[in-house]
Backbone as a printed PyTorch tensor [residue, N CA C, xyz], in Angstrom:
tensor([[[-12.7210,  14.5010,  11.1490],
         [-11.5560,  13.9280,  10.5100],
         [-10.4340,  13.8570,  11.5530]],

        [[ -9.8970,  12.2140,  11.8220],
         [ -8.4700,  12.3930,  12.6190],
         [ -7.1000,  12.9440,  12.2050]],

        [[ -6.9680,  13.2170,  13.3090],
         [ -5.1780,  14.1750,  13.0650],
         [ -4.6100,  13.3940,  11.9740]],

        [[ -4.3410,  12.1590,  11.8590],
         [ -3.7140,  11.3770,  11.4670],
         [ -4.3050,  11.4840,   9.6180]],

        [[ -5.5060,  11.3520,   9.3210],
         [ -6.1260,  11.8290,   7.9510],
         [ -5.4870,  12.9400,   7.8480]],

        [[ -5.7930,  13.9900,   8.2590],
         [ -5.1870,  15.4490,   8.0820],
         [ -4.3130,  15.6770,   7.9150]],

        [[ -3.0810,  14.7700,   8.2560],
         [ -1.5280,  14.6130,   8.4940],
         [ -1.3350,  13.9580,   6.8170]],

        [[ -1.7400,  12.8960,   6.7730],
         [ -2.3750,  11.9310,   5.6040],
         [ -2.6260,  12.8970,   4.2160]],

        [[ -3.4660,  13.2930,   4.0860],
         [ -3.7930,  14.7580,   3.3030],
         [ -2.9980,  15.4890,   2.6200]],

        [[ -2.5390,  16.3750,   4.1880],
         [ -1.8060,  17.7740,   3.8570],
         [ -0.2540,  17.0200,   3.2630]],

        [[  0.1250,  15.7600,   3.3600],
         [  2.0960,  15.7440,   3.4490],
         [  1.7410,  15.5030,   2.0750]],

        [[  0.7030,  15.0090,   1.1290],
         [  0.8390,  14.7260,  -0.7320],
         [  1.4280,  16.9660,  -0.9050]],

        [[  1.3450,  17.2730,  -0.2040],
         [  1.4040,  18.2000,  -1.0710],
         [  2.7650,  18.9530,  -1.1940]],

        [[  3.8460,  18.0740,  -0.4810],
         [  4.9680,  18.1700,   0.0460],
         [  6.4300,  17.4030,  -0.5960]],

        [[  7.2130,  17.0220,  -1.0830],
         [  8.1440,  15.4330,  -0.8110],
         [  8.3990,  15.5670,   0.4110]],

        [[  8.7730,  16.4270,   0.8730],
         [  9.7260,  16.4780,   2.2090],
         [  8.7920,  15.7300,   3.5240]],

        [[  7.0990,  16.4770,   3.1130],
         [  6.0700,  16.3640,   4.1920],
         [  5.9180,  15.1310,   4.3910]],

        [[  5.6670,  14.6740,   2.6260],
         [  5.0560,  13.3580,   2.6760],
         [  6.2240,  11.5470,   3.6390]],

        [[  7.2060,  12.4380,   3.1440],
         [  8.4670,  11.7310,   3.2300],
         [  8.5950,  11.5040,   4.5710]],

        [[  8.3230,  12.7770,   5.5890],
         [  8.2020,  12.8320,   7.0550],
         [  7.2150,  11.5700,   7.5080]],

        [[  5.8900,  12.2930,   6.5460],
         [  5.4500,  11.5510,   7.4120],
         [  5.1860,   9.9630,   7.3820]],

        [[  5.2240,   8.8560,   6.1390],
         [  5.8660,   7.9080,   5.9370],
         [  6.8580,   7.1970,   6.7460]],

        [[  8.1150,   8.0680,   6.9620],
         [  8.8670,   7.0900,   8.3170],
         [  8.1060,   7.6460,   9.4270]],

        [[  7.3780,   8.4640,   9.7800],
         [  6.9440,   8.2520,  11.1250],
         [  6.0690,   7.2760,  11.1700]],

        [[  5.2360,   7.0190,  10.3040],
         [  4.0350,   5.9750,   9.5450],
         [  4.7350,   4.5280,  10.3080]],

        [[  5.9300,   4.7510,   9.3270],
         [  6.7730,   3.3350,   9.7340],
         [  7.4660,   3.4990,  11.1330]],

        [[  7.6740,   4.0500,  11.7610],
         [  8.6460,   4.0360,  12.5800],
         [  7.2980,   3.8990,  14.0200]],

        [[  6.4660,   3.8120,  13.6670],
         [  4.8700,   3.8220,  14.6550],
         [  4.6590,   2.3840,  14.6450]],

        [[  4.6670,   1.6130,  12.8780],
         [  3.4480,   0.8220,  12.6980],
         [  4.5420,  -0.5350,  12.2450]],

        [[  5.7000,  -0.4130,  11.8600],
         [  7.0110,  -0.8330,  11.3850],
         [  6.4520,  -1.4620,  10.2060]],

        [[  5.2110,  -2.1640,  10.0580],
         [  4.8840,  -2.9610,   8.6650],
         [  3.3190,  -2.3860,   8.3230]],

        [[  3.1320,  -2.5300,   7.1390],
         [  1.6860,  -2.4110,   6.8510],
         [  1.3440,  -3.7710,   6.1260]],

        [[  0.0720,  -4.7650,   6.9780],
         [  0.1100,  -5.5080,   6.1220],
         [ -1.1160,  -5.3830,   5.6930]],

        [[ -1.7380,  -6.0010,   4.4300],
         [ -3.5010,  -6.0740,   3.9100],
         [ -3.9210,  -7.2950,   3.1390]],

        [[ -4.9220,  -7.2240,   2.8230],
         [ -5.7590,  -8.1700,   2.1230],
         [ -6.8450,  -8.4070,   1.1090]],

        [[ -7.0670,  -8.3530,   0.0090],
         [ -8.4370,  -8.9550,  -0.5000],
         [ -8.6310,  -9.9610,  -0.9700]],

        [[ -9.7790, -10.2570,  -0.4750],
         [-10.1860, -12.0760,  -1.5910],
         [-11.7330, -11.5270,  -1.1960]],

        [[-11.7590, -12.5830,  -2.9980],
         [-13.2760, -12.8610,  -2.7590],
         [-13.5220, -14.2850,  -3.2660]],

        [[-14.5860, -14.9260,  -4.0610],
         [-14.5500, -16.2580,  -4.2070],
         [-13.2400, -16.9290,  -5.4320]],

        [[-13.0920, -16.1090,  -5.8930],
         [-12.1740, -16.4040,  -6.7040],
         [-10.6600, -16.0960,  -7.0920]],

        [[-10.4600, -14.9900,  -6.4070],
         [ -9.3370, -14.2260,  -6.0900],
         [ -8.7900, -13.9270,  -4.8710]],

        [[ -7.3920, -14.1600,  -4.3960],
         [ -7.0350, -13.3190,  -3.4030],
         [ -5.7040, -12.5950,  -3.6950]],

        [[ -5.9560, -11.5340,  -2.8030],
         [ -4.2030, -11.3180,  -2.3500],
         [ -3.7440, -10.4420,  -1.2650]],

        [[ -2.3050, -10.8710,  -0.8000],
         [ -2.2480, -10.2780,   0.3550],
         [ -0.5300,  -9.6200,   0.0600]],

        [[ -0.9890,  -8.0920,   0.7950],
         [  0.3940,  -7.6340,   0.5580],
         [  0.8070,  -7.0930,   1.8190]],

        [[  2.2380,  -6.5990,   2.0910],
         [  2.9250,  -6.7370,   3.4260],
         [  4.1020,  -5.1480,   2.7720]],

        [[  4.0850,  -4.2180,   3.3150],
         [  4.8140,  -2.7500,   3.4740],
         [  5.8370,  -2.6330,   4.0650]],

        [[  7.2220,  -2.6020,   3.7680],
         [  7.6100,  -1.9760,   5.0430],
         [  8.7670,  -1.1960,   4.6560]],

        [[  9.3930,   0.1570,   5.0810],
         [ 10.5190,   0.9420,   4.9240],
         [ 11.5980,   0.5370,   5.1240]],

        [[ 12.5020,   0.1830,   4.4750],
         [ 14.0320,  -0.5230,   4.5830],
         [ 15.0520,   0.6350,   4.7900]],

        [[ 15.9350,   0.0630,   5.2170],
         [ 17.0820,   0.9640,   5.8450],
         [ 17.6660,   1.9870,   5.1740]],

        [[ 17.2230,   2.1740,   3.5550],
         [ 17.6410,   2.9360,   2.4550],
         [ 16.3680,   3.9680,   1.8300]],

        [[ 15.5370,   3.9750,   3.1010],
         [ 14.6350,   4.4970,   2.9500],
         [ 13.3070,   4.8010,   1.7690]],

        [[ 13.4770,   3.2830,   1.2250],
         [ 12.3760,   2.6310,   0.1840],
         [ 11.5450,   1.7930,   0.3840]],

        [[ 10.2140,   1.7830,   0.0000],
         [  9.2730,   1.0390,   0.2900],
         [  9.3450,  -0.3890,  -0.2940]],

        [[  9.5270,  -1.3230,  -0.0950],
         [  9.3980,  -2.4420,  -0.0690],
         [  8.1650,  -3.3000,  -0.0820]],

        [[  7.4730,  -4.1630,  -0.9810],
         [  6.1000,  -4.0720,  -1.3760],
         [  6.5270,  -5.5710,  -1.1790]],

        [[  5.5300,  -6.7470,  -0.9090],
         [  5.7600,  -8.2530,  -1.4250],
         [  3.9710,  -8.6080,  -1.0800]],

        [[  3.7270,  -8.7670,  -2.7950],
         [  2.1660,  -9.0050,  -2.8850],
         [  2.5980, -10.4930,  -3.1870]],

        [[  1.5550, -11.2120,  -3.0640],
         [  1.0320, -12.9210,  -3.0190],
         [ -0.5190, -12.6400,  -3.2530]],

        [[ -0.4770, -13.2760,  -4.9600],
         [ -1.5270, -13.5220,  -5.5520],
         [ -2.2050, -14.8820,  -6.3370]],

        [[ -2.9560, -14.8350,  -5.9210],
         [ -3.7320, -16.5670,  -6.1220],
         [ -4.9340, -16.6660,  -6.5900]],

        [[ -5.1860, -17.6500,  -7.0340],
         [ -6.7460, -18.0830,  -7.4380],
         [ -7.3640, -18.8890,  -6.6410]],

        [[ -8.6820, -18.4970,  -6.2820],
         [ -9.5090, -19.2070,  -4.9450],
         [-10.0010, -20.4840,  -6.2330]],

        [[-10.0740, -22.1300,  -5.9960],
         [-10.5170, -22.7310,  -7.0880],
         [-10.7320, -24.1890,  -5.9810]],

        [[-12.1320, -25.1710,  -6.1740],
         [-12.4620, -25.8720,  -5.3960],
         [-11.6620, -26.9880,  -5.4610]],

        [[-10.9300, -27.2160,  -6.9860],
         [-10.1990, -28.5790,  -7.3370],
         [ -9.0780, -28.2290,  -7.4520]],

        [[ -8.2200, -28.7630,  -6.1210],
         [ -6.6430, -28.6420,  -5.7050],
         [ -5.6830, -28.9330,  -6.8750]],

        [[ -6.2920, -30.2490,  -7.2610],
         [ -5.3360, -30.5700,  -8.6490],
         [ -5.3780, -29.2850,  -9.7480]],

        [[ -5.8850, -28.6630,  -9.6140],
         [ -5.7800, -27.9110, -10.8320],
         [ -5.7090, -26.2100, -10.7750]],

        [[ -5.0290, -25.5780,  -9.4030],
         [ -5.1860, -24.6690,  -8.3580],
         [ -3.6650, -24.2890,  -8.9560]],

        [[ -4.0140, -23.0320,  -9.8410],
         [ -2.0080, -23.0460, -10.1550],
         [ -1.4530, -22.3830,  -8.3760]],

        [[ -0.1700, -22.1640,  -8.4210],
         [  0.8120, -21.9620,  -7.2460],
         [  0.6770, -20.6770,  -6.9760]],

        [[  0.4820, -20.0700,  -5.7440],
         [  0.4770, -18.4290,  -5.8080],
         [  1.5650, -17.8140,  -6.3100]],

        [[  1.4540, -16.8050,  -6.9920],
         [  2.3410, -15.7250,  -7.4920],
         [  2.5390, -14.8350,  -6.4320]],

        [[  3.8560, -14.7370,  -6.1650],
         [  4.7920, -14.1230,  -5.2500],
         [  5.6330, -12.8770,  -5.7350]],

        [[  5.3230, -12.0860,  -5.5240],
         [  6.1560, -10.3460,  -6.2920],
         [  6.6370,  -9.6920,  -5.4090]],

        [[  7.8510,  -8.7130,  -5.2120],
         [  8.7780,  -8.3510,  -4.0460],
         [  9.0580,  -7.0640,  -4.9280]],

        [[  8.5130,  -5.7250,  -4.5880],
         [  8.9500,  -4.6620,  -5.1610],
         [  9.5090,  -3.5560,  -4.1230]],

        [[ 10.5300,  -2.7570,  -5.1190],
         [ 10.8930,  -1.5910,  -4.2820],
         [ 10.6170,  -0.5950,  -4.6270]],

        [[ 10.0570,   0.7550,  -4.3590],
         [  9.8120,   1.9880,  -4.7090],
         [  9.8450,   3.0370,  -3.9540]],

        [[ 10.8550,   4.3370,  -4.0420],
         [ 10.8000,   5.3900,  -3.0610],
         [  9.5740,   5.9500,  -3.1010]],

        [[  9.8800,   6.3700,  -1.8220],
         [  8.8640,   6.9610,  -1.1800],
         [  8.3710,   8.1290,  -1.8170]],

        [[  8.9130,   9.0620,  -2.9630],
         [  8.4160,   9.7560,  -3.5600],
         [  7.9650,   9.3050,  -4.9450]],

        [[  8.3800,   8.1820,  -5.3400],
         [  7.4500,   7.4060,  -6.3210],
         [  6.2570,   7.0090,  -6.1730]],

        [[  5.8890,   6.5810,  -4.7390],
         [  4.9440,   6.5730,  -3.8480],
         [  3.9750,   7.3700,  -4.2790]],

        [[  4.3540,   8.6250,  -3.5670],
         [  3.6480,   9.7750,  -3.4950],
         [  3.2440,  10.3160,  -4.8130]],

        [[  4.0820,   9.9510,  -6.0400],
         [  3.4420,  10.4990,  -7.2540],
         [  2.8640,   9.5420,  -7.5290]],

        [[  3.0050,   8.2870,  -7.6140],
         [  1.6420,   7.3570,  -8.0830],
         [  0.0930,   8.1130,  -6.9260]],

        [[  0.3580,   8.1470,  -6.0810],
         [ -0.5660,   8.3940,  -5.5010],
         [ -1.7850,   9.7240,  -5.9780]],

        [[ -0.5840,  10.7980,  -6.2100],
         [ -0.8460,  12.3020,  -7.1450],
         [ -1.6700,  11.9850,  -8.4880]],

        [[ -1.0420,  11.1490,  -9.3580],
         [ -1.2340,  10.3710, -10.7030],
         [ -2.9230,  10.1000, -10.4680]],

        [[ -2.7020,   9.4590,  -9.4230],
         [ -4.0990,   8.4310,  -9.2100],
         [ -4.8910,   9.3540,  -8.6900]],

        [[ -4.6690,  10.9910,  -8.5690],
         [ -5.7710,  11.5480,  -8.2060],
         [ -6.2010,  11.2180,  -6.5170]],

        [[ -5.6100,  10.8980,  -6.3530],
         [ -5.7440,  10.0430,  -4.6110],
         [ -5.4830,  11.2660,  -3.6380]],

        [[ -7.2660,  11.6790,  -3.2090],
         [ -7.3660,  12.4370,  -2.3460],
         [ -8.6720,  12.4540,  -1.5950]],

        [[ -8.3450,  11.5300,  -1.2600],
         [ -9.6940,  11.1400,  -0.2590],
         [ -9.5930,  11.6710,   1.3570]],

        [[-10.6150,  11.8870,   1.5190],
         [-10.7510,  12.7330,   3.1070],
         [-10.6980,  11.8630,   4.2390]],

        [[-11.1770,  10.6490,   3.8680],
         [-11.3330,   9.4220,   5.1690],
         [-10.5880,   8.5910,   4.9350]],

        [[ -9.4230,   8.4610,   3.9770],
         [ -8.7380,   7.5080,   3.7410],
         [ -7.6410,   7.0600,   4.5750]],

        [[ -6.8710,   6.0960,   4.9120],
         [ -5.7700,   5.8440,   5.3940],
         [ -4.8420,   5.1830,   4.4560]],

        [[ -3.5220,   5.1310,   5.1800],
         [ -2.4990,   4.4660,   4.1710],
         [ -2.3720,   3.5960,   3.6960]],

        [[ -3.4170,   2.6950,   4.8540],
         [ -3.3430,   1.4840,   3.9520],
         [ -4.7310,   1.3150,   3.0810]],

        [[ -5.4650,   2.3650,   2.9890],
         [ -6.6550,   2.4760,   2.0110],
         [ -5.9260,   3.6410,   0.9780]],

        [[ -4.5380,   3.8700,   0.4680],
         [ -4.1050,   4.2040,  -0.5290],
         [ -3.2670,   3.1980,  -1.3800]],

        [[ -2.8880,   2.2560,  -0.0350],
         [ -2.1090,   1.4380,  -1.0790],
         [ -2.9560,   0.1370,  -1.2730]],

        [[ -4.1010,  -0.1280,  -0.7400],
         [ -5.1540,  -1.0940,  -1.7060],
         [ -5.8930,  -0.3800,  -2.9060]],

        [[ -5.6150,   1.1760,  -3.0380],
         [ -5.9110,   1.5870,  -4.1660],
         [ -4.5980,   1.9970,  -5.0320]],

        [[ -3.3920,   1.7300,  -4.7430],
         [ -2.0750,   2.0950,  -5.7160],
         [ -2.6170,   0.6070,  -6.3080]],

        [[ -2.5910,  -0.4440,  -5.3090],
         [ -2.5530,  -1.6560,  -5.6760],
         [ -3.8340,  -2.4200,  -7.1630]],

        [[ -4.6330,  -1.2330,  -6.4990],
         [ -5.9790,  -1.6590,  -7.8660],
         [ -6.7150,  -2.6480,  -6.7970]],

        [[ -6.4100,  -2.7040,  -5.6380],
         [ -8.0640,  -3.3460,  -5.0800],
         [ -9.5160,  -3.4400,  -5.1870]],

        [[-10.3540,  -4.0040,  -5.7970],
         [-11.4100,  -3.0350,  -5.6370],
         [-12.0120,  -2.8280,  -4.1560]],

        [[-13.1170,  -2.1060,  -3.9930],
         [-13.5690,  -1.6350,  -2.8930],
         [-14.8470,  -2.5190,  -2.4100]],

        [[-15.2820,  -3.0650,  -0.9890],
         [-16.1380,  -4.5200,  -0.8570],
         [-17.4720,  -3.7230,  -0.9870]]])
């Protein structure tokens, strides 16, 4: 297991930890961005810590569909949530996986499924 899992891990059990380690998260990686699609679905979401020290979420969700005319417009969503809201959705969700990373917590805050 990398430092970084372990780091990952141990800060849920913290606010202060988790909180640490989040802006260092950001202050390393400045954005987290991700993705799923499959034939019929996609979406892509984009992370990043704002100056007030809240997470900032903007998912873009769409339907994969062969006939353009009839392809509604992607849905565009822009959320904010501290970082210890974060961390208790995360708690909530039972989210304690050993190999996971951050951005394999927030394709599971998000309800991704897994490929």
């Amino acid at each position: 297991m990398t430092k970084t899992i372990m780091d990952w891990k141990s800060s849920l059990n913290s606010p202060e930890a988790f909180n640490s380690f989040i802006t260092n998260y950001f202050n390393s990686h400045k954005e987290l961005i991700g993705h799923y699609e499959n034939s019929s679905y996609y979406e892509f979401y984009t992370v990043h810590l704002d100056d007030l020290n809240q997470l900032t979420v903007t998912f873009t969700t769409g339907v994969n569909q062969t006939n353009a005319a009839v392809t509604p417009s992607p849905y565009k969503d822009i959320e904010k949530i501290s970082v210890e809201q974060f961390r208790q959705l995360i708690l909530n969700k039972k989210f304690a996986e050993k190999n996971a990373s951050l951005a394999d917590a927030f394709k599971i805050i998000a309800g991704v499924p897994a490929k």
